[in-house]
Amino acid sequence: VQLQASGGGLVQAGGSLRLSCAASGLSFSSYAMSWFRQGPGKEREFVAAISRSGGTTHYADSVKGRFTISRDNAKNTVYLQMNNLKPEDTAVYYCAADRIITSSQWDYWGQGTQVTVSS
């Protein structure tokens, strides 16, 4: 199983980025997908998750109203649209896959993509 995250970069506060995570080696539509992040000196934290069909989504309170998770099962890809970015959103962002959206230990992880938000 491979999860390849991309789309990170440097952006000014208030800007936007869209992260992508391309999955291979698994039956993508059978897996819930999620995004986590780990900021400098911080522990990894949950950001957002989406069910297998895309009909259910969950968000951390810190990103509600600013971030949107979506997926395209035909392309085996999950996205994270990030708007109104803040310096505290600076982190390495990881995508993960698991059979259930409420998993506490996600089965598969990508390598991460760096997002840096300047003030």
PDB file of C-alpha atoms in Angstrom:
ATOM      1  CA  VAL A   1       0.000   0.000   0.000  1.00  0.00           C
ATOM      2  CA  GLN A   2       1.256   3.449  -0.897  1.00  0.00           C
ATOM      3  CA  LEU A   3      -0.211   6.807   0.012  1.00  0.00           C
ATOM      4  CA  GLN A   4       1.507   9.657  -1.786  1.00  0.00           C
ATOM      5  CA  ALA A   5       0.728  13.094  -0.376  1.00  0.00           C
ATOM      6  CA  SER A   6       1.478  16.231  -2.366  1.00  0.00           C
ATOM      7  CA  GLY A   7       0.494  19.879  -2.704  1.00  0.00           C
ATOM      8  CA  GLY A   8       2.227  21.378   0.293  1.00  0.00           C
ATOM      9  CA  GLY A   9       4.221  24.574   0.134  1.00  0.00           C
ATOM     10  CA  LEU A  10       4.761  28.058   1.497  1.00  0.00           C
ATOM     11  CA  VAL A  11       1.769  30.388   1.616  1.00  0.00           C
ATOM     12  CA  GLN A  12       0.935  33.658   3.327  1.00  0.00           C
ATOM     13  CA  ALA A  13      -1.646  33.827   6.066  1.00  0.00           C
ATOM     14  CA  GLY A  14      -5.117  34.023   4.570  1.00  0.00           C
ATOM     15  CA  GLY A  15      -4.074  32.037   1.532  1.00  0.00           C
ATOM     16  CA  SER A  16      -5.157  28.641   0.291  1.00  0.00           C
ATOM     17  CA  LEU A  17      -3.630  25.295  -0.603  1.00  0.00           C
ATOM     18  CA  ARG A  18      -5.061  22.009  -1.793  1.00  0.00           C
ATOM     19  CA  LEU A  19      -3.381  18.821  -0.691  1.00  0.00           C
ATOM     20  CA  SER A  20      -3.781  15.566  -2.579  1.00  0.00           C
ATOM     21  CA  CYS A  21      -3.138  12.004  -1.512  1.00  0.00           C
ATOM     22  CA  ALA A  22      -2.978   9.351  -4.208  1.00  0.00           C
ATOM     23  CA  ALA A  23      -3.494   5.786  -3.016  1.00  0.00           C
ATOM     24  CA  SER A  24      -2.345   2.553  -4.601  1.00  0.00           C
ATOM     25  CA  GLY A  25      -2.211  -1.072  -3.570  1.00  0.00           C
ATOM     26  CA  LEU A  26      -5.575  -1.063  -1.824  1.00  0.00           C
ATOM     27  CA  SER A  27      -9.228  -1.074  -2.761  1.00  0.00           C
ATOM     28  CA  PHE A  28      -9.581   2.652  -2.298  1.00  0.00           C
ATOM     29  CA  SER A  29     -13.367   2.811  -2.126  1.00  0.00           C
ATOM     30  CA  SER A  30     -13.284   0.277   0.749  1.00  0.00           C
ATOM     31  CA  TYR A  31     -11.289   2.613   2.972  1.00  0.00           C
ATOM     32  CA  ALA A  32     -12.091   5.719   4.935  1.00  0.00           C
ATOM     33  CA  MET A  33      -9.419   8.364   4.508  1.00  0.00           C
ATOM     34  CA  SER A  34      -8.087  11.019   6.808  1.00  0.00           C
ATOM     35  CA  TRP A  35      -5.594  13.818   7.203  1.00  0.00           C
ATOM     36  CA  PHE A  36      -3.426  14.371  10.251  1.00  0.00           C
ATOM     37  CA  ARG A  37      -0.742  16.958  10.893  1.00  0.00           C
ATOM     38  CA  GLN A  38       2.270  17.428  13.100  1.00  0.00           C
ATOM     39  CA  GLY A  39       3.509  20.919  13.792  1.00  0.00           C
ATOM     40  CA  PRO A  40       7.010  21.794  15.011  1.00  0.00           C
ATOM     41  CA  GLY A  41       7.423  20.590  18.569  1.00  0.00           C
ATOM     42  CA  LYS A  42       3.883  19.244  18.665  1.00  0.00           C
ATOM     43  CA  GLU A  43       2.284  15.839  18.668  1.00  0.00           C
ATOM     44  CA  ARG A  44       0.458  14.563  15.624  1.00  0.00           C
ATOM     45  CA  GLU A  45      -3.176  15.625  15.582  1.00  0.00           C
ATOM     46  CA  PHE A  46      -6.290  14.713  13.659  1.00  0.00           C
ATOM     47  CA  VAL A  47      -7.426  17.187  11.003  1.00  0.00           C
ATOM     48  CA  ALA A  48     -10.227  15.612   8.965  1.00  0.00           C
ATOM     49  CA  ALA A  49     -11.680  12.296   7.846  1.00  0.00           C
ATOM     50  CA  ILE A  50     -14.048  11.111   5.150  1.00  0.00           C
ATOM     51  CA  SER A  51     -16.044   7.918   4.854  1.00  0.00           C
ATOM     52  CA  ARG A  52     -15.659   5.378   2.077  1.00  0.00           C
ATOM     53  CA  SER A  53     -18.447   6.862  -0.014  1.00  0.00           C
ATOM     54  CA  GLY A  54     -17.652  10.441   0.896  1.00  0.00           C
ATOM     55  CA  GLY A  55     -21.023  10.906   2.520  1.00  0.00           C
ATOM     56  CA  THR A  56     -19.679  11.492   6.018  1.00  0.00           C
ATOM     57  CA  THR A  57     -16.930  13.850   7.082  1.00  0.00           C
ATOM     58  CA  HIS A  58     -15.377  14.781  10.413  1.00  0.00           C
ATOM     59  CA  TYR A  59     -13.223  17.795  11.215  1.00  0.00           C
ATOM     60  CA  ALA A  60     -11.114  19.018  14.083  1.00  0.00           C
ATOM     61  CA  ASP A  61     -12.626  22.108  15.662  1.00  0.00           C
ATOM     62  CA  SER A  62      -9.542  24.112  14.749  1.00  0.00           C
ATOM     63  CA  VAL A  63     -10.161  23.699  11.015  1.00  0.00           C
ATOM     64  CA  LYS A  64     -13.960  23.627  10.766  1.00  0.00           C
ATOM     65  CA  GLY A  65     -15.228  26.146   8.267  1.00  0.00           C
ATOM     66  CA  ARG A  66     -11.782  26.575   6.704  1.00  0.00           C
ATOM     67  CA  PHE A  67     -10.781  23.086   5.505  1.00  0.00           C
ATOM     68  CA  THR A  68     -12.748  20.686   3.310  1.00  0.00           C
ATOM     69  CA  ILE A  69     -11.941  17.034   2.809  1.00  0.00           C
ATOM     70  CA  SER A  70     -13.177  15.279  -0.319  1.00  0.00           C
ATOM     71  CA  ARG A  71     -12.388  12.205  -2.363  1.00  0.00           C
ATOM     72  CA  ASP A  72     -12.567  10.911  -5.904  1.00  0.00           C
ATOM     73  CA  ASN A  73     -12.883   7.144  -5.829  1.00  0.00           C
ATOM     74  CA  ALA A  74     -12.394   6.936  -9.585  1.00  0.00           C
ATOM     75  CA  LYS A  75      -8.971   8.534  -9.167  1.00  0.00           C
ATOM     76  CA  ASN A  76      -8.065   6.827  -5.861  1.00  0.00           C
ATOM     77  CA  THR A  77      -7.352  10.242  -4.430  1.00  0.00           C
ATOM     78  CA  VAL A  78      -8.363  12.184  -1.340  1.00  0.00           C
ATOM     79  CA  TYR A  79      -8.052  15.957  -1.112  1.00  0.00           C
ATOM     80  CA  LEU A  80      -7.798  18.572   1.587  1.00  0.00           C
ATOM     81  CA  GLN A  81      -8.777  22.075   0.519  1.00  0.00           C
ATOM     82  CA  MET A  82      -7.355  24.531   3.022  1.00  0.00           C
ATOM     83  CA  ASN A  83      -8.603  28.108   2.997  1.00  0.00           C
ATOM     84  CA  ASN A  84      -7.899  31.100   5.214  1.00  0.00           C
ATOM     85  CA  LEU A  85      -4.671  29.493   6.373  1.00  0.00           C
ATOM     86  CA  LYS A  86      -3.132  30.621   9.630  1.00  0.00           C
ATOM     87  CA  PRO A  87       0.464  30.398  10.885  1.00  0.00           C
ATOM     88  CA  GLU A  88      -0.677  27.780  13.401  1.00  0.00           C
ATOM     89  CA  ASP A  89      -1.616  25.529  10.471  1.00  0.00           C
ATOM     90  CA  THR A  90       2.105  25.134   9.736  1.00  0.00           C
ATOM     91  CA  ALA A  91       2.834  21.411   9.928  1.00  0.00           C
ATOM     92  CA  VAL A  92       3.666  18.275   8.032  1.00  0.00           C
ATOM     93  CA  TYR A  93       0.374  16.892   6.761  1.00  0.00           C
ATOM     94  CA  TYR A  94      -0.139  13.147   6.483  1.00  0.00           C
ATOM     95  CA  CYS A  95      -2.899  11.160   4.855  1.00  0.00           C
ATOM     96  CA  ALA A  96      -4.035   7.855   6.292  1.00  0.00           C
ATOM     97  CA  ALA A  97      -6.386   5.017   5.397  1.00  0.00           C
ATOM     98  CA  ASP A  98      -8.474   2.628   7.467  1.00  0.00           C
ATOM     99  CA  ARG A  99     -11.559   0.487   7.051  1.00  0.00           C
ATOM    100  CA  ILE A 100     -13.602   2.666   9.402  1.00  0.00           C
ATOM    101  CA  ILE A 101     -13.812   6.444   9.732  1.00  0.00           C
ATOM    102  CA  THR A 102     -13.783   6.293  13.540  1.00  0.00           C
ATOM    103  CA  SER A 103     -10.553   4.362  13.758  1.00  0.00           C
ATOM    104  CA  SER A 104      -8.193   5.298  16.558  1.00  0.00           C
ATOM    105  CA  GLN A 105      -5.228   3.673  14.866  1.00  0.00           C
ATOM    106  CA  TRP A 106      -5.222   4.149  11.130  1.00  0.00           C
ATOM    107  CA  ASP A 107      -3.811   1.230   9.160  1.00  0.00           C
ATOM    108  CA  TYR A 108      -1.793   2.962   6.444  1.00  0.00           C
ATOM    109  CA  TRP A 109       0.087   6.253   6.344  1.00  0.00           C
ATOM    110  CA  GLY A 110       1.604   8.428   3.675  1.00  0.00           C
ATOM    111  CA  GLN A 111       4.981  10.143   3.864  1.00  0.00           C
ATOM    112  CA  GLY A 112       3.729  13.660   4.568  1.00  0.00           C
ATOM    113  CA  THR A 113       3.846  17.001   2.823  1.00  0.00           C
ATOM    114  CA  GLN A 114       5.073  20.235   4.434  1.00  0.00           C
ATOM    115  CA  VAL A 115       2.749  23.212   4.747  1.00  0.00           C
ATOM    116  CA  THR A 116       4.256  26.481   5.944  1.00  0.00           C
ATOM    117  CA  VAL A 117       2.091  29.526   6.564  1.00  0.00           C
ATOM    118  CA  SER A 118       3.874  32.829   6.987  1.00  0.00           C
ATOM    119  CA  SER A 119       2.388  35.719   8.956  1.00  0.00           C
TER     120      SER A 119
END
